[in-house]
Short mmCIF file of C-alpha atoms (C1' of nucleotides) in Angstrom, two decimals:
data_model
loop_
_atom_site.label_atom_id
_atom_site.label_comp_id
_atom_site.label_asym_id
_atom_site.label_seq_id
_atom_site.Cartn_x
_atom_site.Cartn_y
_atom_site.Cartn_z
CA MET T 18 -117.48 -70.60 -30.63
CA GLN T 19 -113.98 -69.82 -29.25
CA THR T 20 -112.59 -66.27 -28.69
CA GLY T 21 -109.10 -66.87 -30.03
CA VAL T 22 -107.80 -65.31 -26.72
CA PRO T 23 -105.69 -67.82 -24.82
CA GLY T 24 -106.69 -68.62 -21.21
CA PRO T 25 -109.75 -70.31 -19.63
CA ALA T 26 -112.81 -69.69 -21.61
CA PRO T 27 -116.26 -70.45 -19.81
CA MET T 28 -117.22 -74.13 -20.53
CA ARG T 29 -114.55 -74.69 -23.28
CA CYS T 30 -114.72 -78.27 -22.59
CA ASP T 31 -118.37 -78.66 -23.51
CA VAL T 32 -117.50 -78.12 -27.23
CA CYS T 33 -114.29 -80.09 -27.11
CA ALA T 34 -113.92 -82.78 -29.87
CA ILE T 35 -112.14 -85.07 -27.78
CA ARG T 36 -114.05 -84.63 -24.48
CA HIS T 37 -115.28 -88.12 -24.09
CA ARG T 38 -112.32 -90.07 -25.73
CA ALA T 39 -109.50 -88.24 -23.75
CA VAL T 40 -108.65 -88.69 -20.00
CA CYS T 41 -111.23 -86.09 -19.26
CA GLY T 42 -113.68 -88.61 -20.10
CA ALA T 43 -113.27 -90.00 -16.53
CA LEU T 44 -114.41 -86.74 -14.98
CA SER T 45 -117.84 -85.72 -14.16
CA GLY T 46 -119.56 -82.16 -14.76
CA GLU T 47 -118.02 -80.57 -11.73
CA GLU T 48 -114.67 -81.93 -11.88
CA LEU T 49 -114.47 -81.08 -15.68
CA GLY T 50 -114.98 -77.40 -14.47
CA MET T 51 -111.98 -77.62 -12.46
CA MET T 52 -110.10 -78.92 -15.48
CA ASN T 53 -111.45 -76.30 -17.58
CA ALA T 54 -110.38 -73.64 -15.09
CA ILE T 55 -106.91 -74.57 -15.18
CA SER T 56 -106.45 -75.74 -18.85
CA ARG T 57 -105.32 -73.53 -21.82
CA GLN T 58 -105.35 -74.09 -25.54
CA ARG T 59 -101.91 -74.08 -27.29
CA VAL T 60 -101.33 -74.45 -31.13
CA LEU T 61 -97.86 -75.53 -32.39
CA GLN T 62 -96.33 -75.50 -35.75
CA PRO T 63 -94.81 -78.68 -37.41
CA GLY T 64 -91.44 -79.28 -36.06
CA GLU T 65 -92.03 -76.97 -33.04
CA PRO T 66 -90.44 -78.75 -29.79
CA ILE T 67 -92.93 -79.58 -26.99
CA LEU T 68 -90.52 -81.28 -24.58
CA SER T 69 -86.83 -81.84 -24.62
CA ALA T 70 -85.34 -84.88 -22.85
CA GLY T 71 -83.97 -83.99 -19.53
CA ASP T 72 -86.14 -80.93 -19.35
CA PRO T 73 -88.04 -80.51 -16.21
CA ILE T 74 -91.72 -81.16 -16.87
CA SER T 75 -93.95 -78.31 -15.95
CA TRP T 76 -97.18 -79.18 -17.80
CA PHE T 77 -99.19 -82.05 -19.25
CA GLY T 78 -101.76 -81.98 -22.23
CA ASN T 79 -104.27 -83.64 -24.52
CA ILE T 80 -103.72 -83.80 -28.26
CA VAL T 81 -106.91 -82.11 -29.64
CA THR T 82 -105.79 -82.31 -33.25
CA GLY T 83 -102.47 -83.27 -35.12
CA ALA T 84 -99.73 -85.53 -34.51
CA VAL T 85 -96.94 -85.61 -31.98
CA LYS T 86 -93.75 -87.68 -32.17
CA LEU T 87 -91.74 -88.70 -29.34
CA THR T 88 -88.09 -89.23 -30.13
CA LYS T 89 -84.69 -90.57 -28.40
CA LEU T 90 -81.26 -89.62 -29.54
CA LEU T 91 -77.84 -91.38 -29.43
CA SER T 92 -75.09 -89.26 -28.84
CA ASP T 93 -73.75 -89.28 -32.36
CA GLY T 94 -77.19 -88.00 -33.67
CA ARG T 95 -78.84 -91.19 -34.57
CA GLN T 96 -82.46 -90.90 -33.81
CA GLN T 97 -85.53 -93.07 -33.20
CA ILE T 98 -89.20 -92.15 -32.90
CA VAL T 99 -90.29 -94.14 -29.93
CA GLY T 100 -94.01 -92.99 -29.86
CA LEU T 101 -96.52 -91.36 -32.20
CA GLN T 102 -99.39 -89.88 -30.75
CA PHE T 103 -102.78 -88.59 -31.99
CA PRO T 104 -106.00 -87.26 -30.66
CA PRO T 105 -107.19 -87.91 -27.90
CA ASP T 106 -103.69 -89.03 -26.42
CA PHE T 107 -102.37 -87.87 -23.34
CA LEU T 108 -99.05 -86.09 -23.41
CA GLY T 109 -96.43 -86.10 -20.74
CA ARG T 110 -94.77 -88.34 -18.34
CA ALA T 111 -96.54 -88.40 -14.99
CA PHE T 112 -94.76 -88.77 -11.76
CA LYS T 113 -91.21 -88.06 -13.05
CA GLU T 114 -89.34 -84.69 -12.76
CA ARG T 115 -87.92 -84.87 -16.36
CA SER T 116 -88.88 -86.14 -19.62
CA PRO T 117 -87.16 -89.20 -20.86
CA TYR T 118 -87.68 -88.29 -24.53
CA PHE T 119 -88.24 -85.37 -26.92
CA ALA T 120 -91.60 -84.41 -27.97
CA GLU T 121 -92.31 -82.44 -31.09
CA ALA T 122 -95.04 -81.51 -33.21
CA ALA T 123 -95.06 -83.47 -36.49
CA THR T 124 -97.90 -81.74 -38.12
CA GLU T 125 -99.82 -78.53 -36.90
CA VAL T 126 -101.04 -79.41 -33.32
CA GLU T 127 -103.66 -78.37 -31.03
CA LEU T 128 -102.99 -79.04 -27.46
CA CYS T 129 -105.12 -78.62 -24.41
CA ILE T 130 -102.48 -78.17 -21.65
CA PHE T 131 -102.75 -77.90 -17.82
CA PRO T 132 -100.10 -77.21 -15.24
CA LYS T 133 -98.41 -80.34 -13.77
CA PRO T 134 -99.12 -79.45 -10.03
CA ALA T 135 -102.86 -78.52 -10.63
CA PHE T 136 -103.33 -81.67 -12.63
CA GLU T 137 -101.40 -83.95 -10.07
CA LYS T 138 -103.71 -82.51 -7.40
CA ILE T 139 -106.91 -83.53 -9.42
CA LEU T 140 -105.24 -86.81 -10.06
CA LYS T 141 -104.75 -87.44 -6.35
CA GLU T 142 -108.34 -86.61 -5.73
CA LYS T 143 -110.00 -88.47 -8.68
CA PRO T 144 -109.20 -92.14 -8.66
CA ASP T 145 -111.20 -92.56 -11.98
CA LEU T 146 -108.75 -90.05 -13.74
CA GLU T 147 -105.76 -91.93 -12.37
CA PHE T 148 -107.42 -95.20 -13.43
CA ARG T 149 -108.03 -93.84 -17.00
CA LEU T 150 -104.49 -92.82 -17.32
CA PHE T 151 -103.36 -96.25 -16.13
CA GLN T 152 -105.42 -97.92 -18.76
CA ASP T 153 -103.92 -95.70 -21.45
CA THR T 154 -100.53 -96.20 -20.30
CA LEU T 155 -100.97 -100.01 -20.34
CA ASP T 156 -102.18 -99.58 -23.96
CA GLU T 157 -99.12 -97.57 -24.82
CA LEU T 158 -97.01 -100.28 -23.46
CA ASP T 159 -98.72 -102.99 -25.55
CA ALA T 160 -98.09 -100.60 -28.62
CA ALA T 161 -94.41 -100.10 -27.66
CA ARG T 162 -93.99 -103.87 -27.50
CA ASP T 163 -95.66 -104.36 -31.01
CA TRP T 164 -93.20 -101.80 -32.27
CA MET T 165 -90.25 -103.68 -30.77
CA LEU T 166 -91.27 -106.80 -32.79
CA LEU T 167 -91.51 -104.64 -35.85
CA LEU T 168 -88.07 -102.97 -35.24
CA GLY T 169 -86.14 -106.11 -34.14
CA ARG T 170 -87.63 -108.64 -36.65
CA LYS T 171 -89.32 -107.18 -39.66
CA THR T 172 -87.79 -106.44 -43.14
CA ALA T 173 -87.80 -103.15 -44.70
CA ALA T 174 -90.74 -104.00 -46.94
CA GLU T 175 -92.73 -105.31 -43.94
CA LYS T 176 -91.76 -102.12 -41.78
CA VAL T 177 -93.12 -99.84 -44.47
CA ALA T 178 -96.27 -101.72 -45.21
CA SER T 179 -97.00 -102.13 -41.36
CA PHE T 180 -96.61 -98.45 -40.94
CA LEU T 181 -98.79 -97.50 -43.74
CA HIS T 182 -101.46 -100.06 -42.63
CA LEU T 183 -101.28 -98.47 -39.22
CA ILE T 184 -101.82 -94.95 -40.45
CA ALA T 185 -104.44 -96.02 -43.05
CA ARG T 186 -106.53 -97.86 -40.37
CA ARG T 187 -106.33 -94.99 -37.83
CA SER T 188 -106.80 -92.15 -40.35
CA PRO T 189 -110.27 -91.39 -39.47
CA MET T 190 -109.38 -90.91 -35.81
CA ILE T 191 -106.20 -89.27 -36.51
CA GLY T 192 -108.16 -86.79 -38.55
CA CYS T 193 -105.99 -87.18 -41.84
CA ALA T 194 -108.48 -89.24 -43.71
CA HIS T 195 -109.74 -87.91 -47.20
CA HIS T 196 -112.85 -89.36 -48.50
CA ASN T 197 -113.28 -89.14 -52.50
CA GLY T 198 -116.58 -91.06 -53.13
CA GLY T 199 -115.15 -94.54 -53.62
CA ASP T 200 -114.32 -96.92 -50.73
CA GLU T 201 -110.53 -96.66 -51.29
CA ILE T 202 -108.83 -95.40 -48.17
CA ARG T 203 -107.23 -92.06 -48.71
CA PHE T 204 -105.20 -89.91 -46.27
CA GLN T 205 -102.53 -87.32 -45.86
CA MET T 206 -99.43 -88.69 -44.23
CA PRO T 207 -98.80 -86.95 -40.94
CA LEU T 208 -94.84 -87.44 -41.28
CA ASN T 209 -92.30 -86.74 -43.94
CA ARG T 210 -90.05 -89.54 -45.22
CA SER T 211 -87.26 -88.62 -42.78
CA GLU T 212 -89.78 -89.15 -39.91
CA ILE T 213 -91.04 -92.25 -41.25
CA ALA T 214 -87.61 -93.63 -41.54
CA ASP T 215 -86.72 -92.61 -37.75
CA TYR T 216 -90.05 -94.46 -36.66
CA LEU T 217 -89.17 -97.68 -38.64
CA GLY T 218 -85.46 -97.75 -37.89
CA LEU T 219 -84.57 -97.33 -41.70
CA THR T 220 -83.05 -94.70 -43.95
CA ILE T 221 -85.02 -92.22 -46.01
CA GLU T 222 -83.68 -93.93 -49.21
CA THR T 223 -85.05 -97.30 -48.13
CA VAL T 224 -88.34 -95.86 -47.15
CA SER T 225 -88.76 -94.09 -50.51
CA ARG T 226 -87.77 -97.39 -52.41
CA GLN T 227 -90.26 -99.46 -50.51
CA ILE T 228 -93.20 -96.93 -51.16
CA GLY T 229 -92.17 -96.99 -54.74
CA ARG T 230 -92.30 -100.77 -54.83
CA LEU T 231 -95.76 -100.82 -53.25
CA LYS T 232 -96.88 -98.27 -55.81
CA SER T 233 -95.52 -100.22 -58.83
CA ASP T 234 -97.03 -103.26 -57.29
CA GLY T 235 -100.43 -101.49 -57.34
CA VAL T 236 -100.99 -101.65 -53.64
CA LEU T 237 -101.13 -97.85 -53.24
CA GLN T 238 -101.26 -94.70 -55.30
CA LEU T 239 -99.56 -91.25 -54.63
CA HIS T 240 -101.50 -88.13 -55.38
CA ALA T 241 -98.77 -86.12 -53.84
CA THR T 242 -95.71 -87.02 -51.88
CA ARG T 243 -97.89 -86.97 -48.60
CA GLU T 244 -101.26 -87.93 -50.20
CA PHE T 245 -101.86 -91.63 -50.25
CA SER T 246 -104.45 -94.03 -51.51
CA ILE T 247 -104.52 -97.61 -50.44
CA LEU T 248 -105.81 -99.44 -53.34
CA ASP T 249 -105.43 -103.00 -51.95
CA MET T 250 -105.67 -103.01 -48.10
CA ASP T 251 -105.56 -106.80 -47.87
CA ARG T 252 -102.44 -107.06 -49.84
CA LEU T 253 -100.91 -104.31 -47.71
CA ALA T 254 -101.83 -106.45 -44.71
CA ALA T 255 -100.29 -109.47 -46.21
CA VAL T 256 -96.98 -107.78 -46.99
CA SER T 257 -96.77 -106.49 -43.40
CA GLY T 258 -95.65 -109.69 -41.97
CA GLU T 259 -97.52 -110.20 -38.62
CA MET E 28 -88.78 -121.71 6.78
CA GLN E 29 -91.13 -122.92 4.20
CA THR E 30 -92.88 -126.22 4.06
CA GLY E 31 -92.63 -126.98 0.53
CA VAL E 32 -96.22 -127.63 0.49
CA PRO E 33 -98.05 -125.53 -1.98
CA GLY E 34 -101.08 -123.48 -0.77
CA PRO E 35 -101.31 -120.54 1.71
CA ALA E 36 -98.74 -120.59 4.59
CA PRO E 37 -99.22 -118.53 7.61
CA MET E 38 -97.50 -115.07 7.26
CA ARG E 39 -95.46 -116.26 4.26
CA CYS E 40 -95.22 -112.50 3.26
CA ASP E 41 -93.27 -111.92 6.50
CA VAL E 42 -90.13 -113.66 5.28
CA CYS E 43 -90.67 -112.69 1.58
CA ALA E 44 -87.36 -111.48 -0.09
CA ILE E 45 -89.33 -109.03 -2.42
CA ARG E 46 -91.74 -107.83 0.31
CA HIS E 47 -90.97 -104.13 0.22
CA ARG E 48 -89.64 -103.83 -3.50
CA ALA E 49 -92.73 -105.56 -5.12
CA VAL E 50 -96.33 -104.18 -5.54
CA CYS E 51 -97.05 -105.56 -2.18
CA GLY E 52 -94.82 -102.97 -0.63
CA ALA E 53 -97.85 -100.64 -1.12
CA LEU E 54 -100.01 -102.73 1.37
CA SER E 55 -100.27 -102.22 5.18
CA GLY E 56 -100.19 -105.16 7.49
CA GLU E 57 -103.92 -106.19 7.24
CA GLU E 58 -104.13 -105.89 3.64
CA LEU E 59 -100.97 -107.89 3.28
CA GLY E 60 -102.80 -110.65 5.12
CA MET E 61 -105.44 -110.59 2.52
CA MET E 62 -102.82 -111.06 -0.16
CA ASN E 63 -101.09 -113.70 1.83
CA ALA E 64 -104.34 -115.63 1.99
CA ILE E 65 -104.98 -115.75 -1.79
CA SER E 66 -101.40 -116.14 -2.91
CA ARG E 67 -99.35 -119.33 -3.72
CA GLN E 68 -95.97 -120.20 -4.46
CA ARG E 69 -95.06 -121.68 -7.78
CA VAL E 70 -91.65 -122.86 -9.17
CA LEU E 71 -90.99 -123.13 -12.84
CA GLN E 72 -88.17 -124.63 -14.70
CA PRO E 73 -86.29 -122.95 -17.50
CA GLY E 74 -88.31 -122.88 -20.64
CA GLU E 75 -91.52 -123.79 -18.94
CA PRO E 76 -94.30 -121.55 -20.40
CA ILE E 77 -96.17 -119.09 -18.05
CA LEU E 78 -98.70 -117.46 -20.46
CA SER E 79 -99.36 -117.82 -24.20
CA ALA E 80 -100.36 -114.92 -26.31
CA GLY E 81 -104.10 -115.03 -26.81
CA ASP E 82 -104.60 -117.07 -23.64
CA PRO E 83 -107.09 -116.04 -21.07
CA ILE E 84 -105.49 -114.54 -17.99
CA SER E 85 -106.55 -116.25 -14.90
CA TRP E 86 -103.81 -115.06 -12.41
CA PHE E 87 -101.12 -112.52 -11.74
CA GLY E 88 -97.72 -112.99 -9.95
CA ASN E 89 -94.67 -111.47 -8.61
CA ILE E 90 -91.27 -112.78 -9.53
CA VAL E 91 -89.40 -113.79 -6.37
CA THR E 92 -86.34 -115.14 -7.95
CA GLY E 93 -85.29 -115.99 -11.67
CA ALA E 94 -85.83 -114.17 -15.01
CA VAL E 95 -89.09 -114.27 -17.14
CA LYS E 96 -89.07 -113.34 -20.85
CA LEU E 97 -92.00 -111.93 -22.63
CA THR E 98 -91.97 -112.74 -26.38
CA LYS E 99 -93.84 -112.11 -29.47
CA LEU E 100 -93.92 -114.00 -32.68
CA LEU E 101 -94.59 -113.27 -36.31
CA SER E 102 -96.60 -115.97 -38.27
CA ASP E 103 -93.43 -117.57 -39.81
CA GLY E 104 -91.77 -117.97 -36.44
CA ARG E 105 -89.61 -115.00 -36.30
CA GLN E 106 -89.35 -114.04 -32.59
CA GLN E 107 -88.60 -111.05 -30.48
CA ILE E 108 -88.18 -110.77 -26.70
CA VAL E 109 -90.34 -107.56 -25.89
CA GLY E 110 -89.71 -107.69 -22.07
CA LEU E 111 -87.28 -109.19 -19.64
CA GLN E 112 -88.31 -109.35 -16.13
CA PHE E 113 -86.82 -109.86 -12.72
CA PRO E 114 -87.50 -109.73 -9.08
CA PRO E 115 -89.47 -107.97 -7.69
CA ASP E 116 -91.34 -107.39 -11.11
CA PHE E 117 -95.00 -107.84 -11.44
CA LEU E 118 -96.38 -110.33 -13.88
CA GLY E 119 -99.39 -110.07 -16.06
CA ARG E 120 -101.47 -107.71 -18.16
CA ALA E 121 -104.02 -106.05 -15.78
CA PHE E 122 -107.48 -105.23 -17.27
CA LYS E 123 -107.26 -107.20 -20.19
CA GLU E 124 -109.05 -110.70 -20.82
CA ARG E 125 -106.06 -112.05 -22.85
CA SER E 126 -102.36 -111.86 -22.76
CA PRO E 127 -100.70 -109.84 -25.67
CA TYR E 128 -97.53 -111.81 -25.32
CA PHE E 129 -96.00 -115.09 -24.42
CA ALA E 130 -94.39 -115.35 -21.05
CA GLU E 131 -91.83 -118.02 -20.29
CA ALA E 132 -89.30 -118.94 -17.52
CA ALA E 133 -85.70 -118.18 -18.80
CA THR E 134 -84.08 -119.63 -15.63
CA GLU E 135 -85.54 -121.44 -12.75
CA VAL E 136 -88.27 -118.96 -11.51
CA GLU E 137 -90.06 -118.81 -8.26
CA LEU E 138 -93.40 -116.75 -8.53
CA CYS E 139 -95.91 -115.67 -6.02
CA ILE E 140 -99.22 -115.78 -7.79
CA PHE E 141 -102.67 -114.78 -7.03
CA PRO E 142 -105.99 -115.37 -8.68
CA LYS E 143 -106.99 -112.55 -11.11
CA PRO E 144 -110.53 -111.83 -9.67
CA ALA E 145 -109.23 -111.64 -6.05
CA PHE E 146 -106.35 -109.52 -6.97
CA GLU E 147 -108.58 -107.18 -8.93
CA LYS E 148 -110.93 -106.98 -5.95
CA ILE E 149 -108.03 -105.89 -3.69
CA LEU E 150 -106.82 -103.55 -6.49
CA LYS E 151 -110.26 -101.92 -6.50
CA GLU E 152 -110.28 -101.31 -2.87
CA LYS E 153 -106.47 -100.17 -2.34
CA PRO E 154 -105.75 -97.20 -4.40
CA ASP E 155 -102.13 -97.32 -3.22
CA LEU E 156 -101.78 -100.67 -4.75
CA GLU E 157 -103.08 -99.60 -8.13
CA PHE E 158 -100.90 -96.46 -7.81
CA ARG E 159 -97.75 -98.64 -7.43
CA LEU E 160 -98.74 -100.67 -10.26
CA PHE E 161 -99.23 -97.62 -12.36
CA GLN E 162 -95.74 -96.47 -11.53
CA ASP E 163 -94.16 -99.68 -12.32
CA THR E 164 -96.11 -99.71 -15.73
CA LEU E 165 -94.87 -96.15 -16.47
CA ASP E 166 -91.25 -97.42 -15.79
CA GLU E 167 -91.77 -100.50 -17.87
CA LEU E 168 -92.88 -98.11 -20.70
CA ASP E 169 -89.61 -96.06 -20.33
CA ALA E 170 -87.63 -99.21 -20.51
CA ALA E 171 -89.60 -100.41 -23.70
CA ARG E 172 -88.85 -97.21 -25.39
CA ASP E 173 -85.15 -97.42 -24.53
CA TRP E 174 -85.15 -100.75 -26.01
CA MET E 175 -86.86 -99.31 -29.36
CA LEU E 176 -83.98 -96.96 -29.70
CA LEU E 177 -81.53 -99.92 -29.20
CA LEU E 178 -83.40 -102.12 -31.81
CA GLY E 179 -83.91 -99.36 -34.39
CA ARG E 180 -80.68 -97.68 -34.39
CA LYS E 181 -77.90 -99.52 -32.57
CA THR E 182 -75.23 -101.61 -34.42
CA ALA E 183 -74.79 -105.35 -33.39
CA ALA E 184 -71.72 -104.42 -31.35
CA GLU E 185 -73.59 -101.85 -29.59
CA LYS E 186 -76.54 -103.87 -28.94
CA VAL E 187 -74.50 -106.71 -27.41
CA ALA E 188 -72.48 -104.29 -25.34
CA SER E 189 -75.78 -102.53 -24.16
CA PHE E 190 -77.22 -105.88 -23.04
CA LEU E 191 -74.17 -107.07 -21.21
CA HIS E 192 -73.98 -103.60 -19.48
CA LEU E 193 -77.55 -103.90 -18.46
CA ILE E 194 -77.06 -107.31 -17.09
CA ALA E 195 -73.99 -106.56 -15.27
CA ARG E 196 -75.36 -103.50 -13.61
CA ARG E 197 -78.59 -105.08 -12.43
CA SER E 198 -76.94 -108.58 -11.56
CA PRO E 199 -77.09 -108.00 -7.79
CA MET E 200 -80.79 -107.14 -8.02
CA ILE E 201 -81.38 -109.90 -10.47
CA GLY E 202 -79.63 -112.25 -8.17
CA CYS E 203 -77.12 -113.75 -10.60
CA ALA E 204 -74.12 -111.79 -9.51
CA HIS E 205 -70.99 -113.74 -8.43
CA HIS E 206 -68.25 -111.96 -6.31
CA ASN E 207 -64.80 -113.45 -6.29
CA GLY E 208 -62.91 -110.87 -3.98
CA GLY E 209 -61.95 -108.37 -6.48
CA ASP E 210 -64.02 -105.69 -7.65
CA GLU E 211 -64.60 -107.01 -11.25
CA ILE E 212 -68.24 -107.62 -11.91
CA ARG E 213 -68.92 -111.42 -12.43
CA PHE E 214 -72.41 -112.87 -13.11
CA GLN E 215 -74.31 -115.83 -14.44
CA MET E 216 -76.08 -114.96 -17.77
CA PRO E 217 -79.93 -115.58 -17.25
CA LEU E 218 -80.28 -116.14 -21.08
CA ASN E 219 -78.74 -118.63 -23.68
CA ARG E 220 -77.23 -117.30 -26.85
CA SER E 221 -80.66 -117.73 -28.68
CA GLU E 222 -82.56 -115.78 -26.18
CA ILE E 223 -80.12 -112.76 -26.26
CA ALA E 224 -80.36 -112.82 -29.96
CA ASP E 225 -84.19 -112.71 -29.77
CA TYR E 226 -83.92 -109.88 -27.28
CA LEU E 227 -81.45 -107.86 -29.42
CA GLY E 228 -83.10 -108.58 -32.80
CA LEU E 229 -79.93 -110.42 -34.04
CA THR E 230 -78.95 -114.07 -34.80
CA ILE E 231 -77.07 -116.31 -32.47
CA GLU E 232 -74.02 -116.35 -34.78
CA THR E 233 -73.84 -112.52 -34.56
CA VAL E 234 -74.31 -112.40 -30.74
CA SER E 235 -71.51 -115.20 -30.43
CA ARG E 236 -69.09 -113.23 -32.68
CA GLN E 237 -69.57 -109.88 -30.72
CA ILE E 238 -69.06 -111.58 -27.50
CA GLY E 239 -65.87 -113.12 -28.92
CA ARG E 240 -64.72 -109.66 -29.95
CA LEU E 241 -65.36 -108.10 -26.56
CA LYS E 242 -63.42 -111.04 -25.21
CA SER E 243 -60.39 -110.68 -27.47
CA ASP E 244 -60.60 -106.89 -26.90
CA GLY E 245 -60.11 -107.51 -23.31
CA VAL E 246 -63.48 -106.03 -22.05
CA LEU E 247 -64.58 -109.18 -20.68
CA GLN E 248 -63.86 -112.87 -19.77
CA LEU E 249 -65.78 -116.02 -20.03
CA HIS E 250 -65.42 -118.67 -17.11
CA ALA E 251 -68.02 -120.77 -18.90
CA THR E 252 -70.49 -119.98 -21.69
CA ARG E 253 -72.76 -118.35 -19.25
CA GLU E 254 -70.29 -117.06 -16.59
CA PHE E 255 -69.19 -113.54 -17.51
CA SER E 256 -66.62 -111.30 -15.91
CA ILE E 257 -66.57 -107.63 -17.00
CA LEU E 258 -63.05 -106.54 -16.88
CA ASP E 259 -63.69 -103.00 -18.13
CA MET E 260 -67.06 -101.61 -17.30
CA ASP E 261 -66.21 -98.20 -18.76
CA ARG E 262 -65.22 -99.55 -22.13
CA LEU E 263 -68.27 -101.67 -22.07
CA ALA E 264 -70.33 -98.53 -21.57
CA ALA E 265 -68.38 -96.72 -24.20
CA VAL E 266 -68.88 -99.38 -26.84
CA SER E 267 -72.67 -99.63 -26.10
CA GLY E 268 -73.50 -96.29 -28.04
CA GLU E 269 -75.81 -94.21 -25.99
"C1'" DC Y 6 -69.55 -143.03 -23.37
"C1'" DG Y 7 -72.66 -141.82 -26.58
"C1'" DT Y 8 -76.28 -138.64 -27.66
"C1'" DT Y 9 -78.31 -134.27 -28.01
"C1'" DA Y 10 -78.36 -129.31 -27.04
"C1'" DT Y 11 -75.77 -125.35 -27.04
"C1'" DG Y 12 -72.13 -122.36 -28.78
"C1'" DT Y 13 -68.32 -121.09 -32.00
"C1'" DT Y 14 -66.11 -120.17 -36.10
"C1'" DG Y 15 -65.73 -119.74 -41.32
"C1'" DA Y 16 -67.52 -118.80 -46.18
"C1'" DT Y 17 -70.72 -116.61 -48.78
"C1'" DA Y 18 -74.77 -113.91 -50.01
"C1'" DG Y 19 -78.04 -110.29 -49.78
"C1'" DC Y 20 -80.47 -106.65 -47.49
"C1'" DC Y 21 -80.00 -102.32 -46.53
"C1'" DG Y 22 -76.97 -98.03 -45.64
"C1'" DT Y 23 -74.02 -94.74 -47.76
"C1'" DC Y 24 -72.70 -91.59 -51.20
"C1'" DA Y 25 -74.07 -89.16 -55.04
"C1'" DA Y 26 -76.94 -87.06 -58.63
"C1'" DC Y 27 -81.04 -85.56 -59.93
"C1'" DA Y 28 -86.26 -84.22 -59.49
"C1'" DT Y 29 -89.92 -82.03 -57.20
"C1'" DA Y 30 -92.30 -79.13 -54.02
"C1'" DC Y 31 -92.18 -74.85 -51.46
"C1'" DG Y 32 -91.36 -70.32 -50.10
"C1'" DT Y 33 -89.34 -65.71 -50.71
"C1'" DG Y 34 -88.28 -61.62 -53.04
"C1'" DG Y 35 -87.47 -59.21 -57.34
"C1'" DC C 3 -95.59 -63.90 -62.12
"C1'" DC C 4 -91.08 -65.56 -62.48
"C1'" DA C 5 -86.36 -66.43 -60.58
"C1'" DC C 6 -83.99 -68.31 -57.43
"C1'" DG C 7 -82.57 -70.92 -53.30
"C1'" DT C 8 -83.93 -74.38 -50.03
"C1'" DA C 9 -85.98 -78.36 -48.26
"C1'" DT C 10 -87.81 -82.59 -49.37
"C1'" DG C 11 -88.16 -86.73 -51.98
"C1'" DT C 12 -86.48 -89.97 -55.81
"C1'" DT C 13 -83.31 -92.95 -58.17
"C1'" DG C 14 -79.00 -95.35 -59.09
"C1'" DA C 15 -74.36 -97.45 -57.85
"C1'" DC C 16 -71.92 -99.40 -54.85
"C1'" DG C 17 -70.19 -101.28 -50.27
"C1'" DG C 18 -70.47 -103.15 -45.57
"C1'" DC C 19 -72.88 -105.25 -42.02
"C1'" DT C 20 -75.34 -108.88 -40.57
"C1'" DA C 21 -78.02 -113.19 -42.01
"C1'" DT C 22 -77.50 -117.60 -43.85
"C1'" DC C 23 -75.51 -121.89 -44.53
"C1'" DA C 24 -72.30 -125.22 -42.95
"C1'" DA C 25 -68.93 -127.50 -40.30
"C1'" DC C 26 -67.09 -128.11 -36.07
"C1'" DA C 27 -66.43 -127.64 -30.80
"C1'" DT C 28 -68.03 -127.81 -26.23
"C1'" DA C 29 -71.11 -128.61 -22.82
"C1'" DA C 30 -75.01 -131.13 -20.65
"C1'" DC C 31 -77.07 -135.32 -19.72
"C1'" DG C 32 -78.47 -139.94 -19.24
#
DNA sequence: CGTTATGTTGATAGCCGTCAACATACGTGG
DNA sequence: CCACGTATGTTGACGGCTATCAACATAACG
């Protein structure tokens, strides 16, 4: 049980839900003790900023629960979400002084954070940790390229379907899945309509209309604005283009 | 001087144009000898395929000269260029059995290639090399996210201006810059109109029209369809959105 | 010089953005 | 608990940007 008091707690890592899936999975017992010593828990509310573009980076972190969005802005305010991260993703741009994007809590978020210098020291001493981060970065790059295909070439209908398919598939890992006995996939949407639009390069109105169309087509059901049930996963996949 | 005969040539690396800027820059003399021993030169013609999505990856490479495009396809043939690589970029998806994208020569390309197993062996033994690749991957991820902003939120005019600005800025490094005495930036476009369209998420007609508009606005001049001079770099930057 | 690939320009259509009105959910304080 | 205000989401009408279709021009190449 945790104390609720911030600061290092003895062997907090032992009960950590993402212990093995996060980058920490690359560390052995002793090394984990070092991480435990320098790490702290932090809870963020929806909309709370984590990093601002151009900000000096002073710490890194793992997402324990919740969803974090990475955004970029044009000077006139147009916005694009360039990354959406969930447990057990690593947060922060290593080896760079300043963040190239904004990071913001989309839902309530629990982070396990560690100071940049201390983490970079461990990184230098533990090649396995660096290797793990490298792997994760390669996977992120693959995901970014998949998204470039979506942004550049898919229609609004395909974009929305692709996004819902993505969230539905990953909902158990994300921690937003709801089960109601049947085998339909039910989850709570971690983003509001405006954020979905910013992720897909669309407007809120178009997102709303496309969700409405999928609803009237019987592909999904809305229990509340953010409570989705996918009734026909195959059809959702078919509509998503690929 | 090279012999033209494929296969390892004694100390080819010593005269390599990208020796210090490529990942090889992380290697010392002895290690470079190992790379030299396993590497071969390969020349590709424009349009020649390098990797197909889903293909088993059997080798990696550095781009010595030319431009390589990474593309992804939807099942109905829609295409998106998800990466554009120039000297001294590294080519290939490390730690994955199969390529997540197609790679194809855009111009004539000189590669320095090495077998995957041999390279991965050196990678395991030389943390500096892995670190260098990691850095490059992080930079690629940053670039991919910049492009996501362009694809999702920029207008056709801004997309074309951004792209021309990118090529103009990097033309010296890319090796397509032409100097004609004055300080105007002149270069040979490494992509044809269709490829530019696939990079920007547009059609060839829209690309052509936007280039035409920049021409009649006095921002640039066309000496041939692929010979550009940027007359007003500041205005090009201004039109590109950011 | 003919043939094909590449690029340009014009006319038209449609998808999606914009503007606007309305609906619903949420929170706060009376 | 209800009244009110605000934030979020939906729906409709309309317009503009960009895709599509088509014709033509230019370049590349044998």
